[in-house]
Tab-separated table of C-alpha atoms and ligand atoms in Angstrom:
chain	number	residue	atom	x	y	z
A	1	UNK	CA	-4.894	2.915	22.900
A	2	UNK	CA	-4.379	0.122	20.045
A	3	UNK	CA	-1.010	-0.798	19.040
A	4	UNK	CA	-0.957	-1.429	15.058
A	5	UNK	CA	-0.001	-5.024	14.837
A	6	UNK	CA	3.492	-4.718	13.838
A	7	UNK	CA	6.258	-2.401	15.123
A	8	UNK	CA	8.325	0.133	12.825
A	9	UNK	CA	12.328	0.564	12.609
A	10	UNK	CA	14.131	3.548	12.249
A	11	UNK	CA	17.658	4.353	11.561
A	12	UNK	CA	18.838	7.842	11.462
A	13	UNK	CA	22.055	8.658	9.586
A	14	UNK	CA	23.205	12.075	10.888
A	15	UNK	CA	24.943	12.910	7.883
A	16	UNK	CA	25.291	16.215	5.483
A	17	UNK	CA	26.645	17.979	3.274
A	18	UNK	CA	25.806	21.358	4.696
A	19	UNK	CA	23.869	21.779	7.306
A	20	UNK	CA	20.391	24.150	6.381
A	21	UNK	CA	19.944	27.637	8.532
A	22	UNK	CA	16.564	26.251	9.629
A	23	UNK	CA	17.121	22.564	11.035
A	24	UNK	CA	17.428	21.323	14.383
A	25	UNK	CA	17.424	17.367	13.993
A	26	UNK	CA	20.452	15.324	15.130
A	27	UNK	CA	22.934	16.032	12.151
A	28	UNK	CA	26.586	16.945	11.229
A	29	UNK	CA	29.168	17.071	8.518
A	30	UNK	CA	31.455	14.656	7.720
A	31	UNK	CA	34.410	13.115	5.358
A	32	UNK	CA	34.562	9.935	4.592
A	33	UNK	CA	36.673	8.668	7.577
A	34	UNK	CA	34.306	9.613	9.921
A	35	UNK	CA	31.412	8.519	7.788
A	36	UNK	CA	33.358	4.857	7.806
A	37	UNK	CA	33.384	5.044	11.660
A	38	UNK	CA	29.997	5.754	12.156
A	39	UNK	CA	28.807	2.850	9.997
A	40	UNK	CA	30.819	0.647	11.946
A	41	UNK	CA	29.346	1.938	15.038
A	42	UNK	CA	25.822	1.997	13.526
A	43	UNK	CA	26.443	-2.073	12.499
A	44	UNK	CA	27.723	-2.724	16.217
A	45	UNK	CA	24.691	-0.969	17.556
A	46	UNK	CA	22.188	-2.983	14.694
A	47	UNK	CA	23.912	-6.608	15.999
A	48	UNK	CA	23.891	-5.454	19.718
A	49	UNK	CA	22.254	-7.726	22.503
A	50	UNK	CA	18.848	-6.248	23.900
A	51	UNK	CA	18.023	-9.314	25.967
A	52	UNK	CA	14.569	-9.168	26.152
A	53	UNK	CA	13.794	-5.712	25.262
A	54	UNK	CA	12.053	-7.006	22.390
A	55	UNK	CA	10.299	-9.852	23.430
A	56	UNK	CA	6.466	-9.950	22.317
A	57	UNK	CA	7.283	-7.640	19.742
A	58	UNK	CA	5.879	-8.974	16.283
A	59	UNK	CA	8.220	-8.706	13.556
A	60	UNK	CA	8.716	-4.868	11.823
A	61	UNK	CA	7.034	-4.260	8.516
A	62	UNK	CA	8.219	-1.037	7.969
A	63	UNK	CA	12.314	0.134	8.363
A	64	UNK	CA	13.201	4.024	7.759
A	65	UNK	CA	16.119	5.017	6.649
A	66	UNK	CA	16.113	9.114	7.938
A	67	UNK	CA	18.372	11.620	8.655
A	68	UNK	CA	20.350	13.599	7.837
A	69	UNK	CA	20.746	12.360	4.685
A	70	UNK	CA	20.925	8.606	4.500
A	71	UNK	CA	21.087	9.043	0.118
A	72	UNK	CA	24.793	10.899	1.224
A	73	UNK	CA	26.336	7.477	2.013
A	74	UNK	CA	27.794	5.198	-0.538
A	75	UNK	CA	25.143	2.480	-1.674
A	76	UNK	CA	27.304	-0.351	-0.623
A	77	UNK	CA	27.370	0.885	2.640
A	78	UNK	CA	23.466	1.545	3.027
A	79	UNK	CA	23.681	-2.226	1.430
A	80	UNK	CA	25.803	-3.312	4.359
A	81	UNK	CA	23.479	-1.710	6.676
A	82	UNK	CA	20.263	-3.047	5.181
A	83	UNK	CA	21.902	-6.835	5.044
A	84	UNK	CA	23.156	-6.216	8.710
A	85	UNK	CA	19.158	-5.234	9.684
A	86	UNK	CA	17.988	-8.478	7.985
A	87	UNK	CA	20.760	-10.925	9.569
A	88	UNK	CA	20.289	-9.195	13.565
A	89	UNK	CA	16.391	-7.468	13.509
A	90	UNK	CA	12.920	-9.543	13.391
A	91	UNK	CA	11.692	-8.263	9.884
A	92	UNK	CA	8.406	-9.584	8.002
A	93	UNK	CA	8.413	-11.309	5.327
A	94	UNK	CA	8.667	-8.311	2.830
A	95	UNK	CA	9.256	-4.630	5.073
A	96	UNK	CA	8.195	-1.581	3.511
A	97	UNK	CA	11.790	0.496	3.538
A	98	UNK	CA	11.510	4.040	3.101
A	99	UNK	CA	14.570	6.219	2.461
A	100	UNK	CA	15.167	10.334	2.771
A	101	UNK	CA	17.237	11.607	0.234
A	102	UNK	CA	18.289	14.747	-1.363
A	103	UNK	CA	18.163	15.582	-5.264
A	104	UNK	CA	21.609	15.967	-5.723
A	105	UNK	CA	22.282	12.659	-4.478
A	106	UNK	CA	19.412	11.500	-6.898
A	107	UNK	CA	20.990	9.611	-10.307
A	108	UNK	CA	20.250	7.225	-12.379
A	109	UNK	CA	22.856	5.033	-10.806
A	110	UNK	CA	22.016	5.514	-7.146
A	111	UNK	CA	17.958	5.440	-7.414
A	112	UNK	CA	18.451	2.004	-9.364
A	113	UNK	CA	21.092	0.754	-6.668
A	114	UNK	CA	18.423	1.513	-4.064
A	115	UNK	CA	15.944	0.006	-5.232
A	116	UNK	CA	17.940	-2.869	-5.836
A	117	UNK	CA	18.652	-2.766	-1.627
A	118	UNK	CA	15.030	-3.281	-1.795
A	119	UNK	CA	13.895	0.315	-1.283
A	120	UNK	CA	10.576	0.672	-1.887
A	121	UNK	CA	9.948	4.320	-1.187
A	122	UNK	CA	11.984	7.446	-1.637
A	123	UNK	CA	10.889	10.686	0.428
A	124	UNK	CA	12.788	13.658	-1.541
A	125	UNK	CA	13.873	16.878	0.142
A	126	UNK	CA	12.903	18.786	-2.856
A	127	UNK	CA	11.857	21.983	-0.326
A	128	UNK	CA	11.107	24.548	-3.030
A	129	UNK	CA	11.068	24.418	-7.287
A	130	UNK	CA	12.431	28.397	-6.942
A	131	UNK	CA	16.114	29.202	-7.067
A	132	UNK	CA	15.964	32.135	-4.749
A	133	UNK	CA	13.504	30.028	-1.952
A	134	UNK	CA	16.144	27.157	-2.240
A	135	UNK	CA	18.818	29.424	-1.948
A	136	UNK	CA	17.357	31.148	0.936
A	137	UNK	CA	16.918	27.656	2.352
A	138	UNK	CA	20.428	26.869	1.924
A	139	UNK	CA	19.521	23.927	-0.073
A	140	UNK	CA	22.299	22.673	-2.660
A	141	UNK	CA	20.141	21.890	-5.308
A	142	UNK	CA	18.417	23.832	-7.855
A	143	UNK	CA	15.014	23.401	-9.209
A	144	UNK	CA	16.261	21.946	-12.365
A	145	UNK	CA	17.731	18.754	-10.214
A	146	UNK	CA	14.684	19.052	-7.852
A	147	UNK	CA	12.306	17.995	-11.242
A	148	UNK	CA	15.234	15.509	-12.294
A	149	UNK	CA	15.137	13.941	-9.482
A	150	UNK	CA	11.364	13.434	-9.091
A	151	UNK	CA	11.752	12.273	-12.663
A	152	UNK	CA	14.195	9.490	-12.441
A	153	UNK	CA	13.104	7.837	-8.762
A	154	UNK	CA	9.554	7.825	-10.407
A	155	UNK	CA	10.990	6.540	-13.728
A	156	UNK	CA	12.656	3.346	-11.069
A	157	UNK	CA	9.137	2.742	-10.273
A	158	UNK	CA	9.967	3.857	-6.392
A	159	UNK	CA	6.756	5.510	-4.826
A	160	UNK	CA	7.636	8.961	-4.212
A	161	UNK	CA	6.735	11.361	-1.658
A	162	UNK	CA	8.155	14.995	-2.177
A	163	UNK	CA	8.876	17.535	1.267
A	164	UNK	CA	7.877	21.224	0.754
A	165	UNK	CA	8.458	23.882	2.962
A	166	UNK	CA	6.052	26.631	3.150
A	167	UNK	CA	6.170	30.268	5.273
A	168	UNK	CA	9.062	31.341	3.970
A	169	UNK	CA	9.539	35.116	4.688
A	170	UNK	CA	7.487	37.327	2.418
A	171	UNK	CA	6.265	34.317	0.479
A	172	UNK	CA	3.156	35.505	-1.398
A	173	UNK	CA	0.111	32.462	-1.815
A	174	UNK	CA	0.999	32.982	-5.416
A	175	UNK	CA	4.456	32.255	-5.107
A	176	UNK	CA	3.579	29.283	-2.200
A	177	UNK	CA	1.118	27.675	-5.097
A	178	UNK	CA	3.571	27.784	-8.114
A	179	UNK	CA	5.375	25.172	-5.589
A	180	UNK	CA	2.472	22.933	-5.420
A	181	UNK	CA	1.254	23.314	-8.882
A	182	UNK	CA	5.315	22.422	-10.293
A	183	UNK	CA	4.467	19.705	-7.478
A	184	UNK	CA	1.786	17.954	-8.554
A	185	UNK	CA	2.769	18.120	-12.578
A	186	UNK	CA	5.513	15.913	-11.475
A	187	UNK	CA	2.728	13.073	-10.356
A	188	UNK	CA	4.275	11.939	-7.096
A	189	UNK	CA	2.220	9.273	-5.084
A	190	UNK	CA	2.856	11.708	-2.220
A	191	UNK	CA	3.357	14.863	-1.142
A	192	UNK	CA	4.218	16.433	2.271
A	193	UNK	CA	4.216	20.097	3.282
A	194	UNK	CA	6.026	21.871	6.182
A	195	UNK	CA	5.539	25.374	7.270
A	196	UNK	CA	8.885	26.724	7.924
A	197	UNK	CA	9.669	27.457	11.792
A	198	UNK	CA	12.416	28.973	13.543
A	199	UNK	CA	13.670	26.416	16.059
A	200	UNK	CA	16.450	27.792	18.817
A	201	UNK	CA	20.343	27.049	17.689
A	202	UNK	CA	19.152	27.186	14.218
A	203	UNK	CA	20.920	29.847	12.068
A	204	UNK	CA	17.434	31.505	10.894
A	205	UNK	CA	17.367	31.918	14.734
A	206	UNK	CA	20.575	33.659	15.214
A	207	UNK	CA	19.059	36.155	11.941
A	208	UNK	CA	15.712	36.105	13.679
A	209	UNK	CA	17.844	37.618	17.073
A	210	UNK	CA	19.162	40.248	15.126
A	211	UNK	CA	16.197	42.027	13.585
A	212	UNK	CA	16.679	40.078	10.255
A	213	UNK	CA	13.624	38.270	9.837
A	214	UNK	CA	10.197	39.416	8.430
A	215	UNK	CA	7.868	36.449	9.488
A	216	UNK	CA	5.150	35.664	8.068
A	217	UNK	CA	2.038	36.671	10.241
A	218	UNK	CA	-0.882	34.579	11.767
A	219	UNK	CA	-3.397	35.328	8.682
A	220	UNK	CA	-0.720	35.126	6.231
A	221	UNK	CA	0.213	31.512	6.976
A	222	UNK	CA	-3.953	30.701	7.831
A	223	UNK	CA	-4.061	31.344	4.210
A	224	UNK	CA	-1.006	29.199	3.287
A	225	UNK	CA	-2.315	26.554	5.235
A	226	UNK	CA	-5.875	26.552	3.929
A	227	UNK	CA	-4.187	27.087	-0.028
A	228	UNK	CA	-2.327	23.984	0.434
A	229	UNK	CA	-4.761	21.757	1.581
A	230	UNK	CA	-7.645	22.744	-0.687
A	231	UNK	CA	-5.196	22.926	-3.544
A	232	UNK	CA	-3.945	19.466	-2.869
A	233	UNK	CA	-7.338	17.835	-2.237
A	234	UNK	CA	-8.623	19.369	-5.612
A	235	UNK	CA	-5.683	17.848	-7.641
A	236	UNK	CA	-6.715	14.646	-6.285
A	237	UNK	CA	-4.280	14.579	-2.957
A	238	UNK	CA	-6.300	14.781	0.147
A	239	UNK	CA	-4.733	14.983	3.383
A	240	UNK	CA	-4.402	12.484	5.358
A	241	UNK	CA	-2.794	13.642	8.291
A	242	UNK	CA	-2.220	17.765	8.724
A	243	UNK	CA	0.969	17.816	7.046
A	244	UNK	CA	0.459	14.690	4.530
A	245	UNK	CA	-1.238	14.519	1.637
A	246	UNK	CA	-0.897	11.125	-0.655
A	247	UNK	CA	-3.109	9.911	-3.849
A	248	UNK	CA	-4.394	7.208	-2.095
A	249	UNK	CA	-4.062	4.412	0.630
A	250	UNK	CA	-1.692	3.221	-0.884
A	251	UNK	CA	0.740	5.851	-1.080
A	252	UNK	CA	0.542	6.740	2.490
A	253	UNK	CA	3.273	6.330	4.100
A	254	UNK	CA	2.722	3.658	6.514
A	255	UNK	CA	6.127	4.368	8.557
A	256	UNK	CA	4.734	7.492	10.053
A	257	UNK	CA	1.567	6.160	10.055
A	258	UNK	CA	2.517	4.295	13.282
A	259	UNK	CA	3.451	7.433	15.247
A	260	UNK	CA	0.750	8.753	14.973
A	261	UNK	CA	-1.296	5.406	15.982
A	262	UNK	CA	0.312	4.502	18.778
A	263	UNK	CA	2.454	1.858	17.186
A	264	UNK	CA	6.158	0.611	18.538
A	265	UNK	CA	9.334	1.519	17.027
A	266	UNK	CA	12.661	0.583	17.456
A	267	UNK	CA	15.445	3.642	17.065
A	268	UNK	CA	18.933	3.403	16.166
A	269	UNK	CA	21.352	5.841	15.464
A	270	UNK	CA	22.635	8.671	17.433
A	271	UNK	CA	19.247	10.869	18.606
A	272	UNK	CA	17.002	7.977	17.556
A	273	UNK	CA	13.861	7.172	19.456
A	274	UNK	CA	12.130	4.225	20.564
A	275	UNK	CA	8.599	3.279	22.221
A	276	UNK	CA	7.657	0.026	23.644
A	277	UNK	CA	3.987	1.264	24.073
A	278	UNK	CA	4.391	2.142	27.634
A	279	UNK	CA	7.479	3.977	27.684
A	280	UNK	CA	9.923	5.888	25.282
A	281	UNK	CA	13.375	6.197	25.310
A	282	UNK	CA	16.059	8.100	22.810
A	283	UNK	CA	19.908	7.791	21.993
A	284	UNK	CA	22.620	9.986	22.792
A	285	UNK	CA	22.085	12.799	19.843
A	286	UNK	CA	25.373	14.048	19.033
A	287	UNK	CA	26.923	11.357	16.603
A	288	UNK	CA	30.197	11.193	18.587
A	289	UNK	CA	29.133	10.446	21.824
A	290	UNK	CA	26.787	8.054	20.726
A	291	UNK	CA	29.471	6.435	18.427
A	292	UNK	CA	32.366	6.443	21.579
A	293	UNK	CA	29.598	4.674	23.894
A	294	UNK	CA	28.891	2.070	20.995
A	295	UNK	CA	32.430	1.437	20.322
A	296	UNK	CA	32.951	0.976	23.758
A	297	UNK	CA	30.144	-2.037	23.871
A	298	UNK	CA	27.642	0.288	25.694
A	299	UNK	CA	24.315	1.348	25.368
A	300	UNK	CA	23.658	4.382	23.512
A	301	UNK	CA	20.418	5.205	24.983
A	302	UNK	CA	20.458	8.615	26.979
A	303	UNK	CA	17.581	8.786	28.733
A	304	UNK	CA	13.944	6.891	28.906
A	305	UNK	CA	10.182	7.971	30.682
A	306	UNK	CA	7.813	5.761	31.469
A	307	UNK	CA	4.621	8.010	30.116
A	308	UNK	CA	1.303	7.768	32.408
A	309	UNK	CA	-1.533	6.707	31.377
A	310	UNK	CA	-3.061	10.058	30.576
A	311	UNK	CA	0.334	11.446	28.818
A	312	UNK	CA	-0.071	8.363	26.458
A	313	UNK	CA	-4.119	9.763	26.107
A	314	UNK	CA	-2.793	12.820	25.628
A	315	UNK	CA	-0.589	11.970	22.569
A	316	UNK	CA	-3.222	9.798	21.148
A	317	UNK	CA	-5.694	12.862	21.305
A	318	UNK	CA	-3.213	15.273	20.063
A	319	UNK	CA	-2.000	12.877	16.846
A	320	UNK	CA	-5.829	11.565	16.060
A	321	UNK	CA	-6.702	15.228	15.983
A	322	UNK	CA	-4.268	16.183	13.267
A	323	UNK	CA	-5.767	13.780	10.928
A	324	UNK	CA	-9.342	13.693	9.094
A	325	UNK	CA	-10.662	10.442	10.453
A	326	UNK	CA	-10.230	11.977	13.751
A	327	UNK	CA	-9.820	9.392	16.744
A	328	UNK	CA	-12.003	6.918	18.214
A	329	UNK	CA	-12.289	7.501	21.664
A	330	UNK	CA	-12.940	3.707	22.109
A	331	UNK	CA	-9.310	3.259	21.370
A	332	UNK	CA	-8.458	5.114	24.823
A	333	UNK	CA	-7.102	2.515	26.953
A	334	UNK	CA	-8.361	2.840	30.456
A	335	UNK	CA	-11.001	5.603	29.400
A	336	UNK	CA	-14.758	4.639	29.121
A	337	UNK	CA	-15.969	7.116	25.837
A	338	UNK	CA	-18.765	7.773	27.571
A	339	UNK	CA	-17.284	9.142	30.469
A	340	UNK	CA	-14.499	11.350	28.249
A	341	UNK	CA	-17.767	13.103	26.208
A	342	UNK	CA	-19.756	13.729	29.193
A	343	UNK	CA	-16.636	15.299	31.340
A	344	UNK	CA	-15.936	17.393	27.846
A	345	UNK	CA	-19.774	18.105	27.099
A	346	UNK	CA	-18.795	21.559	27.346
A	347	UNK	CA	-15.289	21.739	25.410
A	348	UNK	CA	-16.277	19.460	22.743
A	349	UNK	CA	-19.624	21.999	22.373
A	350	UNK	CA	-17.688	25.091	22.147
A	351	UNK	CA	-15.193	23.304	19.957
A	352	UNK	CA	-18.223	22.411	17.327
A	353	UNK	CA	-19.633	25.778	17.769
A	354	UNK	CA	-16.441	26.980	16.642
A	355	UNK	CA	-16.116	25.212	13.587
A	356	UNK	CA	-13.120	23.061	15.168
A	357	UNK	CA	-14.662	19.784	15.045
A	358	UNK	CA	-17.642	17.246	15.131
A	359	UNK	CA	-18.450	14.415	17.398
A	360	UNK	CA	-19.883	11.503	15.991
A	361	UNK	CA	-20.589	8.440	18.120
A	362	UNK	CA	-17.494	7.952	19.775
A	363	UNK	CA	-15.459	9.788	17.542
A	364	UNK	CA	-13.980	12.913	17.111
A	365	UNK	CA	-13.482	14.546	13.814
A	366	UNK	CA	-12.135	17.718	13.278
A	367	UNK	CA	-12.492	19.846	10.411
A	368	UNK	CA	-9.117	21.738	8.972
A	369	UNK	CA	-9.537	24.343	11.111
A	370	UNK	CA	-9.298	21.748	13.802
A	371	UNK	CA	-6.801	20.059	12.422
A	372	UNK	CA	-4.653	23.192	12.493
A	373	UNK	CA	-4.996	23.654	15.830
A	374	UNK	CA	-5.149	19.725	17.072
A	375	UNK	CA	-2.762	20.143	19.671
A	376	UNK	CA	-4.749	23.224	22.060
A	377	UNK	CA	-7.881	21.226	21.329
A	378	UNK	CA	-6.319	18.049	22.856
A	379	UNK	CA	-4.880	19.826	25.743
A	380	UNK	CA	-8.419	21.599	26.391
A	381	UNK	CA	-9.762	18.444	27.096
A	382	UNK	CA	-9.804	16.255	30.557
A	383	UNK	CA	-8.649	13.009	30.498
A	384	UNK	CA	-8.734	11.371	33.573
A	385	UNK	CA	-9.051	7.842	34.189
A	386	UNK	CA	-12.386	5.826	34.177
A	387	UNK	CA	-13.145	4.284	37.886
A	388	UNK	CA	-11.965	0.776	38.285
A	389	UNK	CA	-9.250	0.525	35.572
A	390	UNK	CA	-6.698	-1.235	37.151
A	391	UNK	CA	-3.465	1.311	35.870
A	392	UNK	CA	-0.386	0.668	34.020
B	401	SF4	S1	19.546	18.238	4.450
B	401	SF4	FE1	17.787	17.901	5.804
B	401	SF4	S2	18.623	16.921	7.628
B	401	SF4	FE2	20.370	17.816	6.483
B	401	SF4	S3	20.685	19.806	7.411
B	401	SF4	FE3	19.312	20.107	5.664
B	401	SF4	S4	17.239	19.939	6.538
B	401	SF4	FE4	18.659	19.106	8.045
């Protein structure tokens, strides 16, 4: 598959202030000690030497600053970070830097000190406008400082992209589109929408073990789904990738965008990951362990895989499916388009019949339906390698 032309950065700050019943990324508490520490560690780890781990890689155009929540640090410190990236890293000439950060964190002060870092993009874990869904969520904000803070990182002239989660238990379509509706008012360039799942180790699952959880069923979160994106494409954000939805090009977010293209990206931090095009490897996830092996003057990287040539096709199916330009199956690297439609003559017919998706030329475009269920589709279909393609 293509490669866009440059690689991304990420950086993931593990940090919170609470940690929410349903999430299962990399992340911990923290006083300011520790929070020192780990910036120390995370500069050491920025300035470290990777020989030639990153030789032929063009400079990166994007750099995301994720978490956790990388708004909970001081600014000075996200400044050291950001001046420590531009000293060590290959950057373009003018990187895209996106940043996560919670409305409580969200102030006049701090949203003008980040953009002053040279943030140009703030993705805001607004969640839910209710008091009793944030509560639920075990969010610290209310919906007051949810529309505050939309208010004063658009008033910075940041482009803003707001999360949502959706699926909550006995969440009525009513009560799911007040969200979106109080969304869109706001005028964000961007808006992205999770349904709520209950991931192992998570509190919600420890609830969900005990009888305590009424989930949503299959039809009720069909017709979430199909609210959301219909709702969002009317008020002028269409989807761009299943969970995305932006008011134009422009406002994508071209960070993720490379995920889900095939791109490279560099990871730092403690459970970041990385991909050289070929093969992926992560850090260690739990902050301390990856902080003693940094302090040390080690590597933090856990593990790596090499991914085959069909796992890569695999990925590249599954990703192009869960957007609405579909993929182009000319992008396959080592697979002749030809030979993947005639193979799949069969899957791809009883996909269309189903309403799942359309093939047109070499492409494959699925409709929403499709979209929703990109990842079966893409595992439904054989892809094995043309004859004489030389391998990996
Ligand atoms: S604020 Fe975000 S990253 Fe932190 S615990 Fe909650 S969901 Fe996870």
């Amino acid at each position: 598959m293509t490669t866009s032309p440059s690689p991304g950065l990420y950086v993931h700050i593990p940090f919170c202030s609470a940690i929410c019943p349903y999430c299962d990324f990399a992340v911990t508490t923290g006083g300011s000690e520790r929070r020192g520490r780990f910036i120390e560690a995370l500069l050491a780890e920025i300035g470290r030497d990777r020989g030639s781990a990153l030789d032929g890689w063009d400079p990166f155009d994007t750099v995301y600053l994720g978490g956790g929540t990388p708004s909970a640090l001081p600014v000075d410190e996200l400044g050291r970070l950001t001046a420590e990236i531009g000293r060590r890293l290959p950057l373009a000439d003018r990187p895209v830097i996106s940043m996560e950060a919670n409305p409580e964190d969200v102030t006049s002060q701090t949203v003008a000190g980040w953009a002053q870092l040279g943030v140009d993009r703030l993705s805001l874990g607004i969640q839910s406008f209710d008091a009793v869904e944030l509560a639920f969520l075990g969010r610290r904000h209310d919906p007051a400082q949810a529309v505050r803070a939309v208010e004063l990182s658009l008033a910075s002239g940041l482009t803003v992209s707001l999360d949502l989660i959706y699926g909550l238990p006995e969440q009525s379509p009513p009560a799911w589109q007040r969200n979106l509706e109080r969304a869109v008012e706001l005028e964000p360039h961007h808006i992205s929408c999770y349904q709520l799942t209950v991931e192992p180790g998570t509190a919600f699952a420890r609830r969900s073990r005990r009888g305590e959880w009424n989930a949503p069923g299959e039809d009720d979160l069909a017709e979430l789904f199909f609210r959301t994106h219909e709702f969002l494409a009317t008020a002028g954000y269409p989807a761009y990738e299943v969970s995305n939805f932006a008011r134009g090009p422009r406002s994508q977010c071209g960070h993720n965008r490379k995920y889900w293209e095939g791109a490279r990206y560099l990871g730092l931090g403690p459970s970041a990951h990385s991909f050289d095009g070929r093969s992926r490897w992560w850090n260690h996830s739990a902050e301390p362990v990856w902080r003693s092996v940094v302090e040390a003057g080690g590597n933090p990287e856990a593990d790596r895989e090499t991914l085959s040539l069909e796992a890569r096709a695999l990925e590249f199916v599954m990703l192009g499916l869960r957007t609405p330009c579909g993929l182009d199956l000319g992008k396959l690297d080592g697979f002749e388009p030809e030979d993947v439609l005639r193979r799949n003559q069969r899957v791809l017919a009883r996909a269309a019949d189903e309403g799942l998706l359309s093939v047109e030329g070499e492409r494959l475009v699925p409709t929403l339906g499709g979209m929703a269920r990109a990842d079966a589709i893409a595992r439904s279909i054989e892809l094995r390698r043309s004859r004489g393609f030389g391998g990996c």
